[in-house]
Short mmCIF file of C-alpha atoms and ligand atoms in Angstrom, two decimals:
data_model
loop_
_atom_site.label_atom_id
_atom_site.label_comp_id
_atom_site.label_asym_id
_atom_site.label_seq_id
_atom_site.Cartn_x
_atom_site.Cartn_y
_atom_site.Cartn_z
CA UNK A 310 7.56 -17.53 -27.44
CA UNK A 311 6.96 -17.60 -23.83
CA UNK A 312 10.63 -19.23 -22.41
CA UNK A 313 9.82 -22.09 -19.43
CA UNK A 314 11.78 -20.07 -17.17
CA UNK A 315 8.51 -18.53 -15.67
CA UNK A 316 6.25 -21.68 -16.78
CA UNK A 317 7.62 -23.64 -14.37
CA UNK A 318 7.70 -21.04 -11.59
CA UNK A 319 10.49 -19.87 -10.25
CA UNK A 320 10.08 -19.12 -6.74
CA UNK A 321 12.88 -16.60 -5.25
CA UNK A 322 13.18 -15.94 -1.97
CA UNK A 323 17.03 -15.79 -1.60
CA UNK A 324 19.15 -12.62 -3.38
CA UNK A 325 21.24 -15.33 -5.22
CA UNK A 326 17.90 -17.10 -6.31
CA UNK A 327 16.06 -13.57 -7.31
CA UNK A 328 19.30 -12.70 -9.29
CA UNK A 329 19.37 -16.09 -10.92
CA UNK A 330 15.57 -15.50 -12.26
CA UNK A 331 15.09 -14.73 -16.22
CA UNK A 332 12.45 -11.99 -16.84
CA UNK A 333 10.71 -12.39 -19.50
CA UNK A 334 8.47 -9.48 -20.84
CA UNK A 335 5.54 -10.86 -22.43
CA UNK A 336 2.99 -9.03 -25.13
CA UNK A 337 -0.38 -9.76 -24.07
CA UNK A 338 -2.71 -12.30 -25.61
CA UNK A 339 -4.52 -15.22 -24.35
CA UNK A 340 -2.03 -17.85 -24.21
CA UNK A 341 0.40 -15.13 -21.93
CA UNK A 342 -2.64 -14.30 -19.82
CA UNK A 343 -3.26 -17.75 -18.73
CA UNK A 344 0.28 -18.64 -18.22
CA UNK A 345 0.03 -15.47 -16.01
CA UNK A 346 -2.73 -16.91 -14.35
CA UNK A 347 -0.92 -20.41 -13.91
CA UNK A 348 1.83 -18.28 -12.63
CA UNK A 349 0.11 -16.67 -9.99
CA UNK A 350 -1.70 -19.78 -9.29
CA UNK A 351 1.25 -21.79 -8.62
CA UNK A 352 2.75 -19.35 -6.17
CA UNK A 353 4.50 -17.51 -8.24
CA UNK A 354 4.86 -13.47 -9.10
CA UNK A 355 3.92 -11.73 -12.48
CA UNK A 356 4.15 -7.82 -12.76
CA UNK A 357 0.95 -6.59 -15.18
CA UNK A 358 -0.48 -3.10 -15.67
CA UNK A 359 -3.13 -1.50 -13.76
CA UNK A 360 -4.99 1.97 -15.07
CA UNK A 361 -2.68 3.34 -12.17
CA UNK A 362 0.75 2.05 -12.15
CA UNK A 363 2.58 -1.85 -13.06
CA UNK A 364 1.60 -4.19 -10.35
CA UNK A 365 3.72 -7.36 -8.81
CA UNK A 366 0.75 -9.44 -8.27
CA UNK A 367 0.89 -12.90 -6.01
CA UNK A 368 -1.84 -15.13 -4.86
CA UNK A 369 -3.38 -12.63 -2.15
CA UNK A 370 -4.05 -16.03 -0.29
CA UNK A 371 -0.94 -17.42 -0.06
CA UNK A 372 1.39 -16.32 2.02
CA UNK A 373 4.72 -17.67 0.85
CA UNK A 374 3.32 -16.45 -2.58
CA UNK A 375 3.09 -12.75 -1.02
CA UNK A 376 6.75 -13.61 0.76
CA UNK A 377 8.12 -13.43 -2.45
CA UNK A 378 7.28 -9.90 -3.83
CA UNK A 379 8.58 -8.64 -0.36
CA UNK A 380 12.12 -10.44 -1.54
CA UNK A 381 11.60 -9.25 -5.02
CA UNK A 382 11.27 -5.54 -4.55
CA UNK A 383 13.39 -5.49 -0.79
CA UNK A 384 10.28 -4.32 0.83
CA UNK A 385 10.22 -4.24 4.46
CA UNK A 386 7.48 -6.45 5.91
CA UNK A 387 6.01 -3.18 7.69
CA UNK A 388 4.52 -2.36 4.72
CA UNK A 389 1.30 -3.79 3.95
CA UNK A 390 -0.03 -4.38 0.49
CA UNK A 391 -3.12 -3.70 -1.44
CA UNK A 392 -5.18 -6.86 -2.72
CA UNK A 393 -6.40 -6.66 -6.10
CA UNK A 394 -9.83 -7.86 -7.09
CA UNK A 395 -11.57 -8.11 -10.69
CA UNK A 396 -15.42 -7.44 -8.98
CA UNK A 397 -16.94 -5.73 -6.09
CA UNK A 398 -18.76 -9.10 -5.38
CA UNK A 399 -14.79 -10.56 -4.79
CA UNK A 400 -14.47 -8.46 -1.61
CA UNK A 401 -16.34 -10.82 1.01
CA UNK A 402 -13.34 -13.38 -0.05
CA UNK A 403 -11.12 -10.90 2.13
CA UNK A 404 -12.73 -8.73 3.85
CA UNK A 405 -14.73 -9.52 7.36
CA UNK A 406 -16.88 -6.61 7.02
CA UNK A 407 -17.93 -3.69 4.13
CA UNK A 408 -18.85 -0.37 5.55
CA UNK A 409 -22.02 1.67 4.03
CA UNK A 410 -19.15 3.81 3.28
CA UNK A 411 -17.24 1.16 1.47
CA UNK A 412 -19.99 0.46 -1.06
CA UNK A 413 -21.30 3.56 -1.97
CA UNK A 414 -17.67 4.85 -2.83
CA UNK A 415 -17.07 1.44 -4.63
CA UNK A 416 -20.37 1.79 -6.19
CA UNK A 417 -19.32 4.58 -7.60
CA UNK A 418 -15.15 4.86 -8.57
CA UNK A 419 -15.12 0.95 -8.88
CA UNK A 420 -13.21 -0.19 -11.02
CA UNK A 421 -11.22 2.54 -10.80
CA UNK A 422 -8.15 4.12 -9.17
CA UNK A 423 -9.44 3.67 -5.69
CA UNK A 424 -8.43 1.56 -2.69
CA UNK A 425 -10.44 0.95 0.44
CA UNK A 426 -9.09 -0.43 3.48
CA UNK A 427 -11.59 -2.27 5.95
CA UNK A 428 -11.28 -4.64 8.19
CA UNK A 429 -9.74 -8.34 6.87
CA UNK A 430 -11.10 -11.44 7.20
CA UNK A 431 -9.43 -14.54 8.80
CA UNK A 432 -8.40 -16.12 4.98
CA UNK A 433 -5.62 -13.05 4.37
CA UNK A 434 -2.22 -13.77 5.83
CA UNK A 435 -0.78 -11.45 8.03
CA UNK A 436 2.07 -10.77 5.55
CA UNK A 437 -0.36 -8.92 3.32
CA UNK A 438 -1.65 -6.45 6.10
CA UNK A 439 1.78 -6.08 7.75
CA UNK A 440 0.48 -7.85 10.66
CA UNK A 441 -2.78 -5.70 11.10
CA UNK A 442 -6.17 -6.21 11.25
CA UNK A 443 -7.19 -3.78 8.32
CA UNK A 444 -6.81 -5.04 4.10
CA UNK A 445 -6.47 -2.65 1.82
CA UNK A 446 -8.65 -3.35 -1.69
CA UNK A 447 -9.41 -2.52 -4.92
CA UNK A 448 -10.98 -3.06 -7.94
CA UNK A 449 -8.72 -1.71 -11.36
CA UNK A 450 -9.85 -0.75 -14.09
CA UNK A 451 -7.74 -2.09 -16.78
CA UNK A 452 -8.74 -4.90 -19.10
CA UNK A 453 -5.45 -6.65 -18.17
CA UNK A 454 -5.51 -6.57 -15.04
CA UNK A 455 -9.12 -7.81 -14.41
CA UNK A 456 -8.55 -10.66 -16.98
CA UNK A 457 -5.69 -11.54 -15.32
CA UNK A 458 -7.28 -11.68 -11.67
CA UNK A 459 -10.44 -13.75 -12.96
CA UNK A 460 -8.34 -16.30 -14.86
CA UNK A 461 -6.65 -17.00 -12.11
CA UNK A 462 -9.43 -17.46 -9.79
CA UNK A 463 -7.93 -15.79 -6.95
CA UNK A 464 -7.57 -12.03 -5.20
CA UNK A 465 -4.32 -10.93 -6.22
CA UNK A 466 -1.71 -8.82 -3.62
CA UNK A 467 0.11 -6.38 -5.50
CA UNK A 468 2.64 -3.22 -5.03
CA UNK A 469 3.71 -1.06 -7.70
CA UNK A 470 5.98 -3.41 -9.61
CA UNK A 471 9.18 -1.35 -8.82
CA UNK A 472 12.03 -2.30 -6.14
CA UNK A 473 11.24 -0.23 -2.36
CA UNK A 474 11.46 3.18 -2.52
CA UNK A 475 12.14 3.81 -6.35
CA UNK A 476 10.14 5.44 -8.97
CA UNK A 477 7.15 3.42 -9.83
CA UNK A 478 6.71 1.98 -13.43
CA UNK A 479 4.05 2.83 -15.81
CA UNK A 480 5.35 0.64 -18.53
CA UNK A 481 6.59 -2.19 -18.85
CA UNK A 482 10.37 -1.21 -19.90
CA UNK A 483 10.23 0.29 -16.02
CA UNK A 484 9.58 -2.74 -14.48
CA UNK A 485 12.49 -4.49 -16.35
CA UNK A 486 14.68 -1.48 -15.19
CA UNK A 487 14.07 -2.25 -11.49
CA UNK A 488 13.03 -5.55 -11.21
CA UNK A 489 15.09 -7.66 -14.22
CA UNK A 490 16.30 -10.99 -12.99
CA UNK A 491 14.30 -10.75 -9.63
CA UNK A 492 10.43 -12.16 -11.39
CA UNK A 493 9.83 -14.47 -13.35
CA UNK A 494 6.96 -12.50 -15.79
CA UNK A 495 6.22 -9.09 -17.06
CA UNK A 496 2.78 -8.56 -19.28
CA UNK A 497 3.22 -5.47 -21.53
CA UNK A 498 -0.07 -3.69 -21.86
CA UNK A 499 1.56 -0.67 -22.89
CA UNK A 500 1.65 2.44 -20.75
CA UNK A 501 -0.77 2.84 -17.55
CA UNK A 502 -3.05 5.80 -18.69
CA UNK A 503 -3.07 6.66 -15.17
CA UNK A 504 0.32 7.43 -13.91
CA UNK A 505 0.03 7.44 -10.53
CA UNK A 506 -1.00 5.24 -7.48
CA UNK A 507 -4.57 4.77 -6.45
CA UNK A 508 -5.94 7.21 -3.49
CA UNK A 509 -6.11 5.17 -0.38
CA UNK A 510 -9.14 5.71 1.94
CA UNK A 511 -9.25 4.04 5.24
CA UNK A 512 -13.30 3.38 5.92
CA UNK A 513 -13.09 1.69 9.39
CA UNK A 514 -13.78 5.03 11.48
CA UNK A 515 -16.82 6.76 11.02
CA UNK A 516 -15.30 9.24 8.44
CA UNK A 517 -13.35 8.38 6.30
CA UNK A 518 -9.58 9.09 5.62
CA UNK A 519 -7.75 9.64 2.76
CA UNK A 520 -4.55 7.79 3.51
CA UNK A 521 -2.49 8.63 0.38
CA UNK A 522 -4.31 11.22 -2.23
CA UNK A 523 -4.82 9.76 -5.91
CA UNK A 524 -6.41 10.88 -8.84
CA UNK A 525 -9.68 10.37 -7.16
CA UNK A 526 -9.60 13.72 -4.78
CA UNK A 527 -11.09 14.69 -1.47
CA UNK A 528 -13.94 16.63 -3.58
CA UNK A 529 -14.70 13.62 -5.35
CA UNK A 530 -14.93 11.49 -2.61
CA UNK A 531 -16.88 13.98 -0.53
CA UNK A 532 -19.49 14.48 -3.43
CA UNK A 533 -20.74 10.60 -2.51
CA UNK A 534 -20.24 10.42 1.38
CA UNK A 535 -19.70 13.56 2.81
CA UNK A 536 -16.88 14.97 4.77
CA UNK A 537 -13.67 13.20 4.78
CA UNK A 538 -10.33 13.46 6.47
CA UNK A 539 -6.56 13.61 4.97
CA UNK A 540 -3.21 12.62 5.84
CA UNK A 541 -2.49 9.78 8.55
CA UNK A 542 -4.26 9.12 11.62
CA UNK A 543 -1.72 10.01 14.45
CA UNK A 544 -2.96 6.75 16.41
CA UNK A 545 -5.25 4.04 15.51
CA UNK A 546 -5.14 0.91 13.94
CA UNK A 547 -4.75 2.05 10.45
CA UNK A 548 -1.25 2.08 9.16
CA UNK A 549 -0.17 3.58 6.10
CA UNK A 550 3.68 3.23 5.36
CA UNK A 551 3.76 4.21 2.29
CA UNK A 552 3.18 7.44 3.18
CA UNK A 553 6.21 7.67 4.69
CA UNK A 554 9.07 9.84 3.41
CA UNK A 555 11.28 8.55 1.00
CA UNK A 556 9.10 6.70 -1.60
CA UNK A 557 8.91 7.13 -5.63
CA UNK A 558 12.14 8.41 -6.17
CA UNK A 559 14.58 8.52 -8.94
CA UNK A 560 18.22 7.70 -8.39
CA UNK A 561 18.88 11.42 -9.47
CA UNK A 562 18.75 13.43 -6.49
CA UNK A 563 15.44 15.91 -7.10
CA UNK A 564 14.97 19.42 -5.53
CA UNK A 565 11.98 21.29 -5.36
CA UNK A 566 11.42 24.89 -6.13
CA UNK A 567 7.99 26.88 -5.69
CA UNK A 568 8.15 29.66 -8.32
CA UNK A 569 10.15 29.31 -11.39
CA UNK A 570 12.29 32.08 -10.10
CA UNK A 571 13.77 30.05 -7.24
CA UNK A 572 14.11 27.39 -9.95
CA UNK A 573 15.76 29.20 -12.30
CA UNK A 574 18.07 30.31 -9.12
CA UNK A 575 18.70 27.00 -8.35
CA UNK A 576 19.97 25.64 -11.46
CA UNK A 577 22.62 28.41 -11.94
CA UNK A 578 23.67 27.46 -8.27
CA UNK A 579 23.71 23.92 -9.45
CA UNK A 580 25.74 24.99 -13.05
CA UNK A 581 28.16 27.04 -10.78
CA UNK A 582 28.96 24.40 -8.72
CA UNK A 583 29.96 21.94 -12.15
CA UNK A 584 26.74 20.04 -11.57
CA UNK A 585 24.13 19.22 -14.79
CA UNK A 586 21.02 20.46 -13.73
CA UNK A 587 17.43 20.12 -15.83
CA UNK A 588 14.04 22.14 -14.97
CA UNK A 589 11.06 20.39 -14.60
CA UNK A 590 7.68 23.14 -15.06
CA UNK A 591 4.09 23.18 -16.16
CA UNK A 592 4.47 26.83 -15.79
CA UNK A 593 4.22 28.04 -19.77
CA UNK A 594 7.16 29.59 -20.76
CA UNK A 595 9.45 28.19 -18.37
CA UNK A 596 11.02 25.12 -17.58
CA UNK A 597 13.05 23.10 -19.79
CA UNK A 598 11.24 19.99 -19.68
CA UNK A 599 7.58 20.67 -19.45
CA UNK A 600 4.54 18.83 -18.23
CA UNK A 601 0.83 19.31 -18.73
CA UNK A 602 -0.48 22.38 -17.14
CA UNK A 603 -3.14 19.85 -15.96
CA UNK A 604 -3.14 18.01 -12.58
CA UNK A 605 -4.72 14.38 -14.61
CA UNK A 606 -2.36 15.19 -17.76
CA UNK A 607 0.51 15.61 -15.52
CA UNK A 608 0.24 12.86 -13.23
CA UNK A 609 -0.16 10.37 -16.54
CA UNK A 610 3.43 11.63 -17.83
CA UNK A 611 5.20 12.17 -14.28
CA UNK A 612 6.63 8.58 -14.07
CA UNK A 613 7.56 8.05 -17.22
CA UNK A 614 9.18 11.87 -17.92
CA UNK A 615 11.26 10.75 -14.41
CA UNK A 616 12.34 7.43 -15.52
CA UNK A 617 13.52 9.40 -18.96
CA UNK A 618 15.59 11.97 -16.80
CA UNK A 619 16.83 9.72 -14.23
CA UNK A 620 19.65 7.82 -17.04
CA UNK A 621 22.58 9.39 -15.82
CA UNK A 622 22.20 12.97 -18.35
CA UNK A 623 21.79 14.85 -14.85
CA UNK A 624 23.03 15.24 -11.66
CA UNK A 625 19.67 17.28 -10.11
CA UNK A 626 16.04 17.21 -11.10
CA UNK A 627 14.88 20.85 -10.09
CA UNK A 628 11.34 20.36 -10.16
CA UNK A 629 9.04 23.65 -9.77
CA UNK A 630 5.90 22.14 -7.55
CA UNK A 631 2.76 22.64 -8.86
CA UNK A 632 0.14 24.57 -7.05
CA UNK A 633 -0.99 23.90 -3.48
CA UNK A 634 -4.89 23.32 -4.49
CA UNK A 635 -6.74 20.69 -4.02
CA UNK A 636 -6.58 19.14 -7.53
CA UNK A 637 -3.24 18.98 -7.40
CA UNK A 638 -2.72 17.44 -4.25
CA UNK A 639 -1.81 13.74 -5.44
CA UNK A 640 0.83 15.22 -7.99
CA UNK A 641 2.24 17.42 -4.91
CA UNK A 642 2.54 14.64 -2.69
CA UNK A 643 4.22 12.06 -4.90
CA UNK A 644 6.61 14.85 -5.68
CA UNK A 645 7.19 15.69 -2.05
CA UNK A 646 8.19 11.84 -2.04
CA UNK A 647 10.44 11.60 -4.35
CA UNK A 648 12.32 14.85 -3.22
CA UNK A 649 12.82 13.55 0.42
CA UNK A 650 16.17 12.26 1.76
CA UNK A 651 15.32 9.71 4.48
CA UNK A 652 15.11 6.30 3.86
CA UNK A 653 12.37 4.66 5.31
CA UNK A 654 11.47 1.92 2.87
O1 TXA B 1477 -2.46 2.19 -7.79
C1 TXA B 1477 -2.04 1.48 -6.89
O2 TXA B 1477 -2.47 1.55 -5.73
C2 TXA B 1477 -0.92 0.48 -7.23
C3 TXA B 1477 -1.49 -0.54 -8.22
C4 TXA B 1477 -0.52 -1.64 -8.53
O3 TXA B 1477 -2.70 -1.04 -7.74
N1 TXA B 1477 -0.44 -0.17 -6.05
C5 TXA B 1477 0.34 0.46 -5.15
O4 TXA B 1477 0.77 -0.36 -4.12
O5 TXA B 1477 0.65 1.63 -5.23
P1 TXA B 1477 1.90 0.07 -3.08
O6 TXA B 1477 2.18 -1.14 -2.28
O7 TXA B 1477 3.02 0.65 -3.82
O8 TXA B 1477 1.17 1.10 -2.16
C6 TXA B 1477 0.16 0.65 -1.30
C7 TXA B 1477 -0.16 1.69 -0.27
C8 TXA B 1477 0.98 1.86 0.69
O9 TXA B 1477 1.06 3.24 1.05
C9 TXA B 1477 0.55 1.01 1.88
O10 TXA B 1477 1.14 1.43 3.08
C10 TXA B 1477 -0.96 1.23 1.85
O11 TXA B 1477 -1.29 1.26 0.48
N2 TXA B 1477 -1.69 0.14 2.49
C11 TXA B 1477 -1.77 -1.15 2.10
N3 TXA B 1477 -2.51 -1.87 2.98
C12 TXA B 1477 -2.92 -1.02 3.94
C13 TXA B 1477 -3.71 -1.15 5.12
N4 TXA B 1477 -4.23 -2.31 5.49
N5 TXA B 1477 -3.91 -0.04 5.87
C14 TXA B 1477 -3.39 1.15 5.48
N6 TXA B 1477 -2.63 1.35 4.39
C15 TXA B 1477 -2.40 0.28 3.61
MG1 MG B 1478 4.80 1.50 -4.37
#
């Protein structure tokens, strides 16, 4: 049932050519994982879920390969991606060195949700690291995704699967929604039991950094090598984009509130002025749509509650933050994200 379309790779690099693409969303079995892998293989771009978040893989190797998910999603080329692999053992294809630090925190959260950016080695093209000298990698832990990567025999670069700056997709219905006509293939595994990205840690200075928090958290981390830093290194040679304002967001504008007083205040402002507001909480008893009191629970349903709310039934998101602890500091910041109004990519 798989059309040609994406059998005989499509390769868009154009807008015209990306609109003139046919996605196909494919169920997964064998025969649509190894036309995946052929895909990928051949140059070409298939999204596929992770435990985190959809992917748009390309062959990490190739760079016209990794040209085309920057057309695909209109992400600007100072953004560098993360290369996916399906073992630890698969990091010496792209990476020059591996820290102690890398392989005792890949010893322990790999496969997993965690990403761990060292320095490259000479085979990954500079369009994957934005130019730098730092990859960023990691091992997922999702059946798909590693079946995927080994079939096709090579590292695989891949962003969340959505177009720059929107929401990214934990299902596959998503990734149609932001990316239809622009790739080729789409394997539905069903939703990503995650929800959100991966934590990024940068392990090229002596302590590490956590570069964007996850679902892996600075205690976690610090429970296998000791103290680590957070947020982005003023200088250095470590560059982290994505942690740059406007990022995750739904075409609905979202505002934040940090009680459900000044939420509840906010939507009568909004209802005065004629606009349709709707309260997002984990606070019992308030809210009108309401997450998991539960930093893991609530990060696996954020995406796909925003997606729901983002169809054009509301004009503002009011979204009552969370906490500011610790274990809720990956929800926080994606939040924080997709409330901000500058456009950087
Ligand atoms: O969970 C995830 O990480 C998902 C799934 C698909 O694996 N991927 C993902 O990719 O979220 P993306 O491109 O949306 O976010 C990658 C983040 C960005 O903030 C980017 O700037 C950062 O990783 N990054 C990539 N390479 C880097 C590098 N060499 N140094 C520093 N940051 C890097
Ligand atoms: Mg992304």
């Amino acid at each position: 049932m798989l059309a040609a379309a994406y059998h005989s790779v499509v390769v868009p690099q154009k807008l015209e050519e990306i609109r003139a693409v046919e996605t196909v969303i494919a169920p997964v079995d064998d025969d649509s994982l190894h036309r995946a892998a052929e895909v990928l293989r051949a140059g070409g771009l298939v999204a596929f879920p992770t435990e985190t978040v959809y992917g748009l893989g390309a062959n990490a190797l190739d760079a016209a390969a990794v040209s085309r998910i920057f057309a695909a999603k209109g992400r600007p080329a100072t953004n560098p991606v993360i290369v996916h692999v399906a073992d630890s053992s698969d990091v010496a294809l792209v990476a020059a060195a591996w820290p102690d630090t890398a392989a005792q925190l890949a010893q322990r959260f790999w496969p997993g949700p965690l990403t761990l950016v060292v320095p490259k080695s000479a085979s990954v093209p500079d369009i994957v690291t934005a130019g730098g000298p730092t990859v960023a990698i990691r091992c997922p832990d999702h059946p798909v995704a590693r079946a995927l990567i080994r079939t096709a025999g090579v590292p695989v670069a891949a962003p969340s699967a959505n177009r720059s700056t929107e929401l990214s997709p934990t299902r596959a219905e998503h990734v149609l929604k932001s990316l239809k006509g622009r790739i080729p293939l789409i394997l539905d595994g069903g939703p990503c039991p995650g929800g959100i990205e991966s934590t990024v840690v940068d392990v090229t200075a002596a302590r590490p950094r956590i570069l964007r928090p996850g679902l892996i958290t600075a205690a976690m981390l610090e429970a296998v090598c000791g103290p680590v830093d957070v947020g982005a290194a003023l200088s250095g040679v470590a560059r982290s984009p994505g942690l740059m304002a406007k990022h995750y967001s739904p075409r609905t504008p979202v505002v934040l509130a940090s009680t459900a007083a000044e939420a509840e205040q906010l939507c009568r402002q909004c209802q005065q002025a004629g606009l349709r507001p709707i309260v997002v909480s984990c606070e019992a008893g308030s809210g009108q749509c309401r997450l998991p009191n539960d930093p893991a629970r609530y990060a696996r349903e954020l995406y796909a509650t925003l997606h729901e709310l983002d169809d054009g039934r509301f004009d503002r998101l009011i979204v009552q933050l969370p906490p500011d602890r610790p274990e809720w500091a990956a929800v926080r910041d994606r939040l924080l994200r997709a409330a901000a109004k500058n456009e950087n990519g």
